[in-house]
Amino acid sequence: TQSTWEVDANEPMWVKQQKRAFSGWVNLKLSERGLHIESDITQGFKDGLMFIPLAEILCEDKCPKSVARPKFRVQYIENITLGMQLLRAHGFVPDASSENLADGVSNMVLGMIFQLFVKFVGGEQKDGGMDGLLQWVQGKVNGGKYPAVDVQDFSGSFQSGLAIPALLNALNADYIDFAAARAAAPAAAHAMGYDAAKARLGVPVLLDPAEMLAAAPDEKAVRMYVMLIKVAHERAEKAAAERNALKATLRERLERMDTPALWRLYDAAMYEGDCPSCHGDLREFFATLLAGATIGAPA
């Protein structure tokens, strides 16, 4: 779900890009509670009612009881302070104050959101003196692997629209056709990359093609987006490995069963498609069996 706030044409481009990107990430987390900030993200925490659940989700912990219907600034600050206290208990040291959030001080709120992202997701700019996330991207796409792509930073290197498609293709060729993106106009290439990341990995669209092309992209907004792609891909790879391991284990167990027991399991599994004991998906195995595969002798 996209926020409905309108971009202020008079704001600097970096502010527009950070608001868009940071709003997307915050709402991604809040969606775990069925919540969504519709307003400008820098004004979204003023009464604390969205800040508290965000803090609880990030910390996987609970705040003390808050003021459910705050009406006054002192109540806003009281609620925000509860969230701040929970975050501090989990090692987060904010640069912004409760008063900054209650007053919607734009640069302080944006800075705190990025601090939260780095603390609880990753993407820190320096790792042992080097930029680990940047090195990860460079290892995937640089060195002539992708024509017209040479990532040296999280700003200008992403302006042409080809860096994200190249990264997605490097991670998994099924995510996106890089050749098609390269043949497209820059705005279309941007859109193709963002759409692929959302469709294949569930990464929300945090960047806008027109804004990315209008001026040097904001480093923090791009860094956040790339980190979400990295996390989502690693999660997908882990899930696929777990599924393959389960599939191999199921096959080994089934091939060691005597024929009557196997067909009893087949009858039970066909109702739901899953093993009634371990809930693994058996349909592919039985499809192969019925196509003519042989079953090994029982142990």
PDB file of C-alpha atoms in Angstrom:
ATOM      1  CA  THR A   1       0.000   0.000   0.000  1.00  0.00           C
ATOM      2  CA  GLN A   2       1.374   3.382  -0.985  1.00  0.00           C
ATOM      3  CA  SER A   3       1.067   6.425   1.260  1.00  0.00           C
ATOM      4  CA  THR A   4      -1.267   9.146   0.016  1.00  0.00           C
ATOM      5  CA  TRP A   5       0.808  12.195   0.992  1.00  0.00           C
ATOM      6  CA  GLU A   6       1.840  14.472  -1.843  1.00  0.00           C
ATOM      7  CA  VAL A   7       5.459  15.314  -2.569  1.00  0.00           C
ATOM      8  CA  ASP A   8       6.284  18.960  -1.926  1.00  0.00           C
ATOM      9  CA  ALA A   9       7.778  20.300  -5.152  1.00  0.00           C
ATOM     10  CA  ASN A  10       9.782  22.880  -3.182  1.00  0.00           C
ATOM     11  CA  GLU A  11      11.648  20.316  -1.088  1.00  0.00           C
ATOM     12  CA  PRO A  12      15.215  19.338  -2.009  1.00  0.00           C
ATOM     13  CA  MET A  13      15.395  16.136  -4.052  1.00  0.00           C
ATOM     14  CA  TRP A  14      17.217  14.259  -1.306  1.00  0.00           C
ATOM     15  CA  VAL A  15      14.358  14.982   1.101  1.00  0.00           C
ATOM     16  CA  LYS A  16      11.781  13.747  -1.413  1.00  0.00           C
ATOM     17  CA  GLN A  17      13.738  10.558  -2.015  1.00  0.00           C
ATOM     18  CA  GLN A  18      14.321   9.857   1.662  1.00  0.00           C
ATOM     19  CA  LYS A  19      10.682  10.458   2.533  1.00  0.00           C
ATOM     20  CA  ARG A  20       9.564   8.065  -0.190  1.00  0.00           C
ATOM     21  CA  ALA A  21      12.075   5.342   0.662  1.00  0.00           C
ATOM     22  CA  PHE A  22      11.871   5.593   4.428  1.00  0.00           C
ATOM     23  CA  SER A  23       8.069   5.675   4.330  1.00  0.00           C
ATOM     24  CA  GLY A  24       8.088   2.473   2.295  1.00  0.00           C
ATOM     25  CA  TRP A  25      10.298   0.668   4.788  1.00  0.00           C
ATOM     26  CA  VAL A  26       8.449   1.910   7.869  1.00  0.00           C
ATOM     27  CA  ASN A  27       5.108   0.877   6.378  1.00  0.00           C
ATOM     28  CA  LEU A  28       6.543  -2.509   5.420  1.00  0.00           C
ATOM     29  CA  LYS A  29       7.320  -3.106   9.095  1.00  0.00           C
ATOM     30  CA  LEU A  30       4.035  -1.640  10.360  1.00  0.00           C
ATOM     31  CA  SER A  31       2.093  -3.895   7.991  1.00  0.00           C
ATOM     32  CA  GLU A  32       2.976  -6.738  10.356  1.00  0.00           C
ATOM     33  CA  ARG A  33       0.393  -5.173  12.696  1.00  0.00           C
ATOM     34  CA  GLY A  34      -1.993  -4.131   9.924  1.00  0.00           C
ATOM     35  CA  LEU A  35      -0.907  -0.496  10.327  1.00  0.00           C
ATOM     36  CA  HIS A  36       0.042   2.126   7.750  1.00  0.00           C
ATOM     37  CA  ILE A  37       1.161   5.755   7.919  1.00  0.00           C
ATOM     38  CA  GLU A  38      -0.786   7.687   5.304  1.00  0.00           C
ATOM     39  CA  SER A  39       0.738  11.072   6.047  1.00  0.00           C
ATOM     40  CA  ASP A  40       4.179  12.528   5.358  1.00  0.00           C
ATOM     41  CA  ILE A  41       6.490  10.141   7.234  1.00  0.00           C
ATOM     42  CA  THR A  42       8.146  12.995   9.131  1.00  0.00           C
ATOM     43  CA  GLN A  43       4.747  13.800  10.667  1.00  0.00           C
ATOM     44  CA  GLY A  44       3.692  10.193  11.187  1.00  0.00           C
ATOM     45  CA  PHE A  45       5.108   9.672  14.663  1.00  0.00           C
ATOM     46  CA  LYS A  46       3.840  12.868  16.309  1.00  0.00           C
ATOM     47  CA  ASP A  47       1.449  11.258  18.800  1.00  0.00           C
ATOM     48  CA  GLY A  48       3.545   8.116  19.303  1.00  0.00           C
ATOM     49  CA  LEU A  49       0.762   5.752  18.229  1.00  0.00           C
ATOM     50  CA  MET A  50       2.741   4.547  15.211  1.00  0.00           C
ATOM     51  CA  PHE A  51       6.147   4.881  16.813  1.00  0.00           C
ATOM     52  CA  ILE A  52       5.364   2.465  19.644  1.00  0.00           C
ATOM     53  CA  PRO A  53       4.350  -0.465  17.398  1.00  0.00           C
ATOM     54  CA  LEU A  54       7.346   0.209  15.133  1.00  0.00           C
ATOM     55  CA  ALA A  55       9.656   0.008  18.140  1.00  0.00           C
ATOM     56  CA  GLU A  56       7.932  -3.177  19.336  1.00  0.00           C
ATOM     57  CA  ILE A  57       8.224  -4.836  15.920  1.00  0.00           C
ATOM     58  CA  LEU A  58      11.897  -3.955  15.552  1.00  0.00           C
ATOM     59  CA  CYS A  59      12.779  -5.017  19.085  1.00  0.00           C
ATOM     60  CA  GLU A  60      10.414  -7.998  19.195  1.00  0.00           C
ATOM     61  CA  ASP A  61       9.407  -6.755  22.622  1.00  0.00           C
ATOM     62  CA  LYS A  62       6.588  -4.810  24.263  1.00  0.00           C
ATOM     63  CA  CYS A  63       6.268  -1.277  25.596  1.00  0.00           C
ATOM     64  CA  PRO A  64       4.435  -0.445  28.823  1.00  0.00           C
ATOM     65  CA  LYS A  65       0.862   0.797  28.446  1.00  0.00           C
ATOM     66  CA  SER A  66       0.655   4.051  26.499  1.00  0.00           C
ATOM     67  CA  VAL A  67      -1.889   6.865  26.189  1.00  0.00           C
ATOM     68  CA  ALA A  68      -4.385   5.389  23.743  1.00  0.00           C
ATOM     69  CA  ARG A  69      -6.000   8.694  22.702  1.00  0.00           C
ATOM     70  CA  PRO A  70      -3.400  11.422  23.202  1.00  0.00           C
ATOM     71  CA  LYS A  71      -4.665  14.977  22.795  1.00  0.00           C
ATOM     72  CA  PHE A  72      -1.872  17.121  24.149  1.00  0.00           C
ATOM     73  CA  ARG A  73       1.807  17.511  23.292  1.00  0.00           C
ATOM     74  CA  VAL A  74       2.862  16.246  26.694  1.00  0.00           C
ATOM     75  CA  GLN A  75       0.954  13.020  25.990  1.00  0.00           C
ATOM     76  CA  TYR A  76       2.540  12.747  22.565  1.00  0.00           C
ATOM     77  CA  ILE A  77       5.976  13.010  24.138  1.00  0.00           C
ATOM     78  CA  GLU A  78       5.025  10.487  26.831  1.00  0.00           C
ATOM     79  CA  ASN A  79       4.085   7.920  24.184  1.00  0.00           C
ATOM     80  CA  ILE A  80       7.166   8.536  22.045  1.00  0.00           C
ATOM     81  CA  THR A  81       9.390   8.266  25.108  1.00  0.00           C
ATOM     82  CA  LEU A  82       8.023   4.781  25.804  1.00  0.00           C
ATOM     83  CA  GLY A  83       9.149   3.715  22.343  1.00  0.00           C
ATOM     84  CA  MET A  84      12.515   5.393  22.792  1.00  0.00           C
ATOM     85  CA  GLN A  85      13.065   3.631  26.099  1.00  0.00           C
ATOM     86  CA  LEU A  86      12.325   0.241  24.526  1.00  0.00           C
ATOM     87  CA  LEU A  87      14.738   0.942  21.664  1.00  0.00           C
ATOM     88  CA  ARG A  88      17.470   2.042  24.068  1.00  0.00           C
ATOM     89  CA  ALA A  89      16.973  -1.164  26.060  1.00  0.00           C
ATOM     90  CA  HIS A  90      17.813  -3.042  22.857  1.00  0.00           C
ATOM     91  CA  GLY A  91      20.981  -1.099  22.135  1.00  0.00           C
ATOM     92  CA  PHE A  92      19.672   1.703  19.935  1.00  0.00           C
ATOM     93  CA  VAL A  93      21.050   5.181  20.650  1.00  0.00           C
ATOM     94  CA  PRO A  94      18.923   7.767  18.796  1.00  0.00           C
ATOM     95  CA  ASP A  95      20.201  11.134  17.680  1.00  0.00           C
ATOM     96  CA  ALA A  96      16.637  12.501  17.689  1.00  0.00           C
ATOM     97  CA  SER A  97      14.672  13.326  20.837  1.00  0.00           C
ATOM     98  CA  SER A  98      11.060  12.567  21.704  1.00  0.00           C
ATOM     99  CA  GLU A  99      10.365  16.267  21.230  1.00  0.00           C
ATOM    100  CA  ASN A 100      11.822  16.144  17.703  1.00  0.00           C
ATOM    101  CA  LEU A 101       9.366  13.408  16.731  1.00  0.00           C
ATOM    102  CA  ALA A 102       6.430  15.115  18.428  1.00  0.00           C
ATOM    103  CA  ASP A 103       7.188  18.320  16.545  1.00  0.00           C
ATOM    104  CA  GLY A 104       7.831  16.537  13.236  1.00  0.00           C
ATOM    105  CA  VAL A 105      11.307  18.006  12.752  1.00  0.00           C
ATOM    106  CA  SER A 106      11.962  16.667   9.266  1.00  0.00           C
ATOM    107  CA  ASN A 107      15.721  16.159   9.212  1.00  0.00           C
ATOM    108  CA  MET A 108      15.765  14.644  12.710  1.00  0.00           C
ATOM    109  CA  VAL A 109      12.943  12.200  11.960  1.00  0.00           C
ATOM    110  CA  LEU A 110      14.525  11.109   8.677  1.00  0.00           C
ATOM    111  CA  GLY A 111      17.892  10.692  10.359  1.00  0.00           C
ATOM    112  CA  MET A 112      16.378   8.545  13.109  1.00  0.00           C
ATOM    113  CA  ILE A 113      14.564   6.288  10.622  1.00  0.00           C
ATOM    114  CA  PHE A 114      17.812   5.599   8.808  1.00  0.00           C
ATOM    115  CA  GLN A 115      19.521   4.936  12.146  1.00  0.00           C
ATOM    116  CA  LEU A 116      16.802   2.411  12.958  1.00  0.00           C
ATOM    117  CA  PHE A 117      17.233   0.723   9.600  1.00  0.00           C
ATOM    118  CA  VAL A 118      20.988   0.364  10.010  1.00  0.00           C
ATOM    119  CA  LYS A 119      20.622  -0.935  13.563  1.00  0.00           C
ATOM    120  CA  PHE A 120      17.877  -3.488  12.963  1.00  0.00           C
ATOM    121  CA  VAL A 121      18.329  -4.436   9.286  1.00  0.00           C
ATOM    122  CA  GLY A 122      21.905  -3.581   8.291  1.00  0.00           C
ATOM    123  CA  GLY A 123      23.621  -1.702   5.508  1.00  0.00           C
ATOM    124  CA  GLU A 124      25.991   0.224   7.731  1.00  0.00           C
ATOM    125  CA  GLN A 125      28.350   2.381   5.737  1.00  0.00           C
ATOM    126  CA  LYS A 126      31.566   1.111   7.265  1.00  0.00           C
ATOM    127  CA  ASP A 127      32.562  -2.429   8.189  1.00  0.00           C
ATOM    128  CA  GLY A 128      36.152  -2.788   9.311  1.00  0.00           C
ATOM    129  CA  GLY A 129      37.027   0.413   7.500  1.00  0.00           C
ATOM    130  CA  MET A 130      35.316  -0.686   4.284  1.00  0.00           C
ATOM    131  CA  ASP A 131      31.807  -0.353   2.904  1.00  0.00           C
ATOM    132  CA  GLY A 132      30.614  -3.952   3.072  1.00  0.00           C
ATOM    133  CA  LEU A 133      27.346  -3.451   1.205  1.00  0.00           C
ATOM    134  CA  LEU A 134      29.022  -1.534  -1.602  1.00  0.00           C
ATOM    135  CA  GLN A 135      31.676  -4.226  -1.940  1.00  0.00           C
ATOM    136  CA  TRP A 136      28.944  -6.860  -2.116  1.00  0.00           C
ATOM    137  CA  VAL A 137      27.243  -5.047  -5.009  1.00  0.00           C
ATOM    138  CA  GLN A 138      30.545  -4.459  -6.799  1.00  0.00           C
ATOM    139  CA  GLY A 139      31.407  -8.136  -6.553  1.00  0.00           C
ATOM    140  CA  LYS A 140      28.122  -8.988  -8.246  1.00  0.00           C
ATOM    141  CA  VAL A 141      28.014  -6.497 -11.128  1.00  0.00           C
ATOM    142  CA  ASN A 142      31.406  -4.840 -11.745  1.00  0.00           C
ATOM    143  CA  GLY A 143      34.341  -6.040 -13.791  1.00  0.00           C
ATOM    144  CA  GLY A 144      32.644  -5.950 -17.168  1.00  0.00           C
ATOM    145  CA  LYS A 145      29.988  -8.487 -16.209  1.00  0.00           C
ATOM    146  CA  TYR A 146      27.206  -6.078 -17.193  1.00  0.00           C
ATOM    147  CA  PRO A 147      27.730  -3.521 -19.988  1.00  0.00           C
ATOM    148  CA  ALA A 148      27.349   0.110 -18.889  1.00  0.00           C
ATOM    149  CA  VAL A 149      27.294  -0.877 -15.210  1.00  0.00           C
ATOM    150  CA  ASP A 150      30.157   0.135 -12.925  1.00  0.00           C
ATOM    151  CA  VAL A 151      28.999   0.714  -9.355  1.00  0.00           C
ATOM    152  CA  GLN A 152      31.274   3.025  -7.374  1.00  0.00           C
ATOM    153  CA  ASP A 153      28.735   4.489  -4.929  1.00  0.00           C
ATOM    154  CA  PHE A 154      25.065   4.472  -3.965  1.00  0.00           C
ATOM    155  CA  SER A 155      24.277   7.671  -5.815  1.00  0.00           C
ATOM    156  CA  GLY A 156      25.366   8.440  -9.377  1.00  0.00           C
ATOM    157  CA  SER A 157      26.137   4.798 -10.152  1.00  0.00           C
ATOM    158  CA  PHE A 158      22.426   4.025  -9.827  1.00  0.00           C
ATOM    159  CA  GLN A 159      21.110   6.909 -11.910  1.00  0.00           C
ATOM    160  CA  SER A 160      21.059   5.242 -15.330  1.00  0.00           C
ATOM    161  CA  GLY A 161      18.539   2.615 -14.248  1.00  0.00           C
ATOM    162  CA  LEU A 162      20.762  -0.387 -15.035  1.00  0.00           C
ATOM    163  CA  ALA A 163      22.438  -1.071 -11.676  1.00  0.00           C
ATOM    164  CA  ILE A 164      19.354  -2.604 -10.034  1.00  0.00           C
ATOM    165  CA  PRO A 165      18.498  -4.866 -13.018  1.00  0.00           C
ATOM    166  CA  ALA A 166      22.144  -5.957 -13.162  1.00  0.00           C
ATOM    167  CA  LEU A 167      22.177  -6.762  -9.456  1.00  0.00           C
ATOM    168  CA  LEU A 168      18.925  -8.708  -9.643  1.00  0.00           C
ATOM    169  CA  ASN A 169      20.131 -10.662 -12.671  1.00  0.00           C
ATOM    170  CA  ALA A 170      23.426 -11.437 -10.940  1.00  0.00           C
ATOM    171  CA  LEU A 171      21.586 -12.786  -7.919  1.00  0.00           C
ATOM    172  CA  ASN A 172      19.276 -14.946 -10.025  1.00  0.00           C
ATOM    173  CA  ALA A 173      18.877 -14.797 -13.800  1.00  0.00           C
ATOM    174  CA  ASP A 174      15.189 -15.616 -13.352  1.00  0.00           C
ATOM    175  CA  TYR A 175      14.588 -12.373 -11.462  1.00  0.00           C
ATOM    176  CA  ILE A 176      14.945 -10.130 -14.537  1.00  0.00           C
ATOM    177  CA  ASP A 177      16.149 -10.073 -18.140  1.00  0.00           C
ATOM    178  CA  PHE A 178      19.061  -7.644 -18.054  1.00  0.00           C
ATOM    179  CA  ALA A 179      19.252  -7.390 -21.823  1.00  0.00           C
ATOM    180  CA  ALA A 180      15.658  -6.183 -21.937  1.00  0.00           C
ATOM    181  CA  ALA A 181      16.356  -3.589 -19.258  1.00  0.00           C
ATOM    182  CA  ARG A 182      19.451  -2.386 -21.114  1.00  0.00           C
ATOM    183  CA  ALA A 183      17.425  -1.986 -24.304  1.00  0.00           C
ATOM    184  CA  ALA A 184      14.766   0.080 -22.517  1.00  0.00           C
ATOM    185  CA  ALA A 185      14.712   3.827 -21.908  1.00  0.00           C
ATOM    186  CA  PRO A 186      16.265   4.853 -18.555  1.00  0.00           C
ATOM    187  CA  ALA A 187      12.914   5.471 -16.801  1.00  0.00           C
ATOM    188  CA  ALA A 188      11.598   2.134 -18.050  1.00  0.00           C
ATOM    189  CA  ALA A 189      14.775   0.360 -16.932  1.00  0.00           C
ATOM    190  CA  HIS A 190      14.328   1.786 -13.441  1.00  0.00           C
ATOM    191  CA  ALA A 191      10.702   0.650 -13.365  1.00  0.00           C
ATOM    192  CA  MET A 192      11.577  -2.826 -14.647  1.00  0.00           C
ATOM    193  CA  GLY A 193      14.111  -3.284 -11.851  1.00  0.00           C
ATOM    194  CA  TYR A 194      11.759  -2.085  -9.120  1.00  0.00           C
ATOM    195  CA  ASP A 195       8.864  -4.170 -10.432  1.00  0.00           C
ATOM    196  CA  ALA A 196      11.058  -7.284 -10.582  1.00  0.00           C
ATOM    197  CA  ALA A 197      12.328  -6.800  -7.028  1.00  0.00           C
ATOM    198  CA  LYS A 198       8.757  -6.491  -5.800  1.00  0.00           C
ATOM    199  CA  ALA A 199       7.383  -9.414  -7.816  1.00  0.00           C
ATOM    200  CA  ARG A 200      10.275 -11.809  -7.204  1.00  0.00           C
ATOM    201  CA  LEU A 201      11.435 -10.842  -3.719  1.00  0.00           C
ATOM    202  CA  GLY A 202       8.584  -8.874  -2.173  1.00  0.00           C
ATOM    203  CA  VAL A 203      10.733  -5.741  -1.842  1.00  0.00           C
ATOM    204  CA  PRO A 204       8.505  -2.635  -1.841  1.00  0.00           C
ATOM    205  CA  VAL A 205       9.151   0.058  -4.436  1.00  0.00           C
ATOM    206  CA  LEU A 206      11.091   2.689  -2.483  1.00  0.00           C
ATOM    207  CA  LEU A 207      12.485   4.698  -5.387  1.00  0.00           C
ATOM    208  CA  ASP A 208      10.850   6.728  -8.149  1.00  0.00           C
ATOM    209  CA  PRO A 209      12.288   6.617 -11.708  1.00  0.00           C
ATOM    210  CA  ALA A 210      11.651  10.304 -12.404  1.00  0.00           C
ATOM    211  CA  GLU A 211      13.302  11.387  -9.160  1.00  0.00           C
ATOM    212  CA  MET A 212      16.268   9.078  -9.731  1.00  0.00           C
ATOM    213  CA  LEU A 213      16.848  10.634 -13.157  1.00  0.00           C
ATOM    214  CA  ALA A 214      16.209  14.249 -12.136  1.00  0.00           C
ATOM    215  CA  ALA A 215      19.237  14.596  -9.853  1.00  0.00           C
ATOM    216  CA  ALA A 216      21.949  12.537  -8.204  1.00  0.00           C
ATOM    217  CA  PRO A 217      20.103   9.808  -6.260  1.00  0.00           C
ATOM    218  CA  ASP A 218      20.138  10.069  -2.481  1.00  0.00           C
ATOM    219  CA  GLU A 219      22.767   7.735  -1.055  1.00  0.00           C
ATOM    220  CA  LYS A 220      20.737   6.677   1.987  1.00  0.00           C
ATOM    221  CA  ALA A 221      17.567   5.945   0.029  1.00  0.00           C
ATOM    222  CA  VAL A 222      19.452   3.794  -2.479  1.00  0.00           C
ATOM    223  CA  ARG A 223      21.456   2.055   0.254  1.00  0.00           C
ATOM    224  CA  MET A 224      18.244   1.149   2.074  1.00  0.00           C
ATOM    225  CA  TYR A 225      16.698  -0.262  -1.097  1.00  0.00           C
ATOM    226  CA  VAL A 226      19.762  -2.324  -2.009  1.00  0.00           C
ATOM    227  CA  MET A 227      20.009  -3.704   1.530  1.00  0.00           C
ATOM    228  CA  LEU A 228      16.380  -4.831   1.382  1.00  0.00           C
ATOM    229  CA  ILE A 229      17.109  -6.637  -1.891  1.00  0.00           C
ATOM    230  CA  LYS A 230      20.108  -8.363  -0.296  1.00  0.00           C
ATOM    231  CA  VAL A 231      18.125  -9.445   2.766  1.00  0.00           C
ATOM    232  CA  ALA A 232      15.154 -10.654   0.699  1.00  0.00           C
ATOM    233  CA  HIS A 233      17.382 -12.632  -1.681  1.00  0.00           C
ATOM    234  CA  GLU A 234      19.261 -14.303   1.162  1.00  0.00           C
ATOM    235  CA  ARG A 235      15.941 -15.191   2.780  1.00  0.00           C
ATOM    236  CA  ALA A 236      14.676 -16.676  -0.500  1.00  0.00           C
ATOM    237  CA  GLU A 237      17.886 -18.674  -0.946  1.00  0.00           C
ATOM    238  CA  LYS A 238      17.637 -20.044   2.583  1.00  0.00           C
ATOM    239  CA  ALA A 239      13.991 -21.015   2.106  1.00  0.00           C
ATOM    240  CA  ALA A 240      14.804 -22.773  -1.185  1.00  0.00           C
ATOM    241  CA  ALA A 241      17.659 -24.700   0.445  1.00  0.00           C
ATOM    242  CA  GLU A 242      15.366 -25.780   3.280  1.00  0.00           C
ATOM    243  CA  ARG A 243      12.701 -26.913   0.804  1.00  0.00           C
ATOM    244  CA  ASN A 244      15.257 -28.902  -1.191  1.00  0.00           C
ATOM    245  CA  ALA A 245      16.617 -30.531   1.947  1.00  0.00           C
ATOM    246  CA  LEU A 246      13.114 -31.490   3.039  1.00  0.00           C
ATOM    247  CA  LYS A 247      12.337 -32.824  -0.441  1.00  0.00           C
ATOM    248  CA  ALA A 248      15.472 -35.007  -0.400  1.00  0.00           C
ATOM    249  CA  THR A 249      14.653 -36.313   3.071  1.00  0.00           C
ATOM    250  CA  LEU A 250      11.077 -37.135   2.047  1.00  0.00           C
ATOM    251  CA  ARG A 251      12.249 -38.948  -1.075  1.00  0.00           C
ATOM    252  CA  GLU A 252      14.739 -41.025   0.897  1.00  0.00           C
ATOM    253  CA  ARG A 253      12.107 -41.972   3.484  1.00  0.00           C
ATOM    254  CA  LEU A 254       9.475 -42.834   0.888  1.00  0.00           C
ATOM    255  CA  GLU A 255      11.826 -44.949  -1.205  1.00  0.00           C
ATOM    256  CA  ARG A 256      12.578 -47.087   1.842  1.00  0.00           C
ATOM    257  CA  MET A 257       8.921 -47.820   2.576  1.00  0.00           C
ATOM    258  CA  ASP A 258       7.236 -51.071   1.527  1.00  0.00           C
ATOM    259  CA  THR A 259       4.704 -50.697  -1.294  1.00  0.00           C
ATOM    260  CA  PRO A 260       1.447 -51.022   0.747  1.00  0.00           C
ATOM    261  CA  ALA A 261       2.635 -48.361   3.211  1.00  0.00           C
ATOM    262  CA  LEU A 262       3.639 -46.114   0.315  1.00  0.00           C
ATOM    263  CA  TRP A 263       0.230 -46.264  -1.297  1.00  0.00           C
ATOM    264  CA  ARG A 264      -1.534 -45.710   2.011  1.00  0.00           C
ATOM    265  CA  LEU A 265       0.527 -42.539   2.328  1.00  0.00           C
ATOM    266  CA  TYR A 266      -0.354 -41.642  -1.251  1.00  0.00           C
ATOM    267  CA  ASP A 267      -4.074 -41.961  -0.511  1.00  0.00           C
ATOM    268  CA  ALA A 268      -3.742 -39.778   2.579  1.00  0.00           C
ATOM    269  CA  ALA A 269      -1.530 -37.187   0.890  1.00  0.00           C
ATOM    270  CA  MET A 270      -3.755 -36.709  -2.137  1.00  0.00           C
ATOM    271  CA  TYR A 271      -6.417 -35.091   0.005  1.00  0.00           C
ATOM    272  CA  GLU A 272      -4.134 -32.223   1.050  1.00  0.00           C
ATOM    273  CA  GLY A 273      -0.965 -32.745  -0.978  1.00  0.00           C
ATOM    274  CA  ASP A 274       1.134 -32.852   2.188  1.00  0.00           C
ATOM    275  CA  CYS A 275       2.514 -35.611   4.341  1.00  0.00           C
ATOM    276  CA  PRO A 276       0.061 -36.046   7.255  1.00  0.00           C
ATOM    277  CA  SER A 277       2.931 -36.321   9.736  1.00  0.00           C
ATOM    278  CA  CYS A 278       5.605 -33.839   8.622  1.00  0.00           C
ATOM    279  CA  HIS A 279       3.465 -31.703   6.260  1.00  0.00           C
ATOM    280  CA  GLY A 280       6.060 -31.791   3.489  1.00  0.00           C
ATOM    281  CA  ASP A 281       4.730 -31.531  -0.092  1.00  0.00           C
ATOM    282  CA  LEU A 282       4.537 -35.013  -1.608  1.00  0.00           C
ATOM    283  CA  ARG A 283       2.819 -34.235  -4.893  1.00  0.00           C
ATOM    284  CA  GLU A 284       5.982 -33.925  -6.987  1.00  0.00           C
ATOM    285  CA  PHE A 285       7.306 -37.234  -5.699  1.00  0.00           C
ATOM    286  CA  PHE A 286       4.120 -39.084  -6.480  1.00  0.00           C
ATOM    287  CA  ALA A 287       3.850 -37.420  -9.896  1.00  0.00           C
ATOM    288  CA  THR A 288       7.316 -38.801 -10.708  1.00  0.00           C
ATOM    289  CA  LEU A 289       6.360 -42.212  -9.342  1.00  0.00           C
ATOM    290  CA  LEU A 290       3.200 -42.433 -11.427  1.00  0.00           C
ATOM    291  CA  ALA A 291       5.167 -41.350 -14.511  1.00  0.00           C
ATOM    292  CA  GLY A 292       7.174 -44.537 -14.252  1.00  0.00           C
ATOM    293  CA  ALA A 293       9.929 -44.082 -11.673  1.00  0.00           C
ATOM    294  CA  THR A 294      10.868 -47.135  -9.628  1.00  0.00           C
ATOM    295  CA  ILE A 295      10.814 -47.385  -5.858  1.00  0.00           C
ATOM    296  CA  GLY A 296      13.833 -48.751  -4.071  1.00  0.00           C
ATOM    297  CA  ALA A 297      13.628 -51.923  -2.036  1.00  0.00           C
ATOM    298  CA  PRO A 298      12.555 -51.531   1.600  1.00  0.00           C
ATOM    299  CA  ALA A 299      15.255 -51.446   4.227  1.00  0.00           C
TER     300      ALA A 299
END
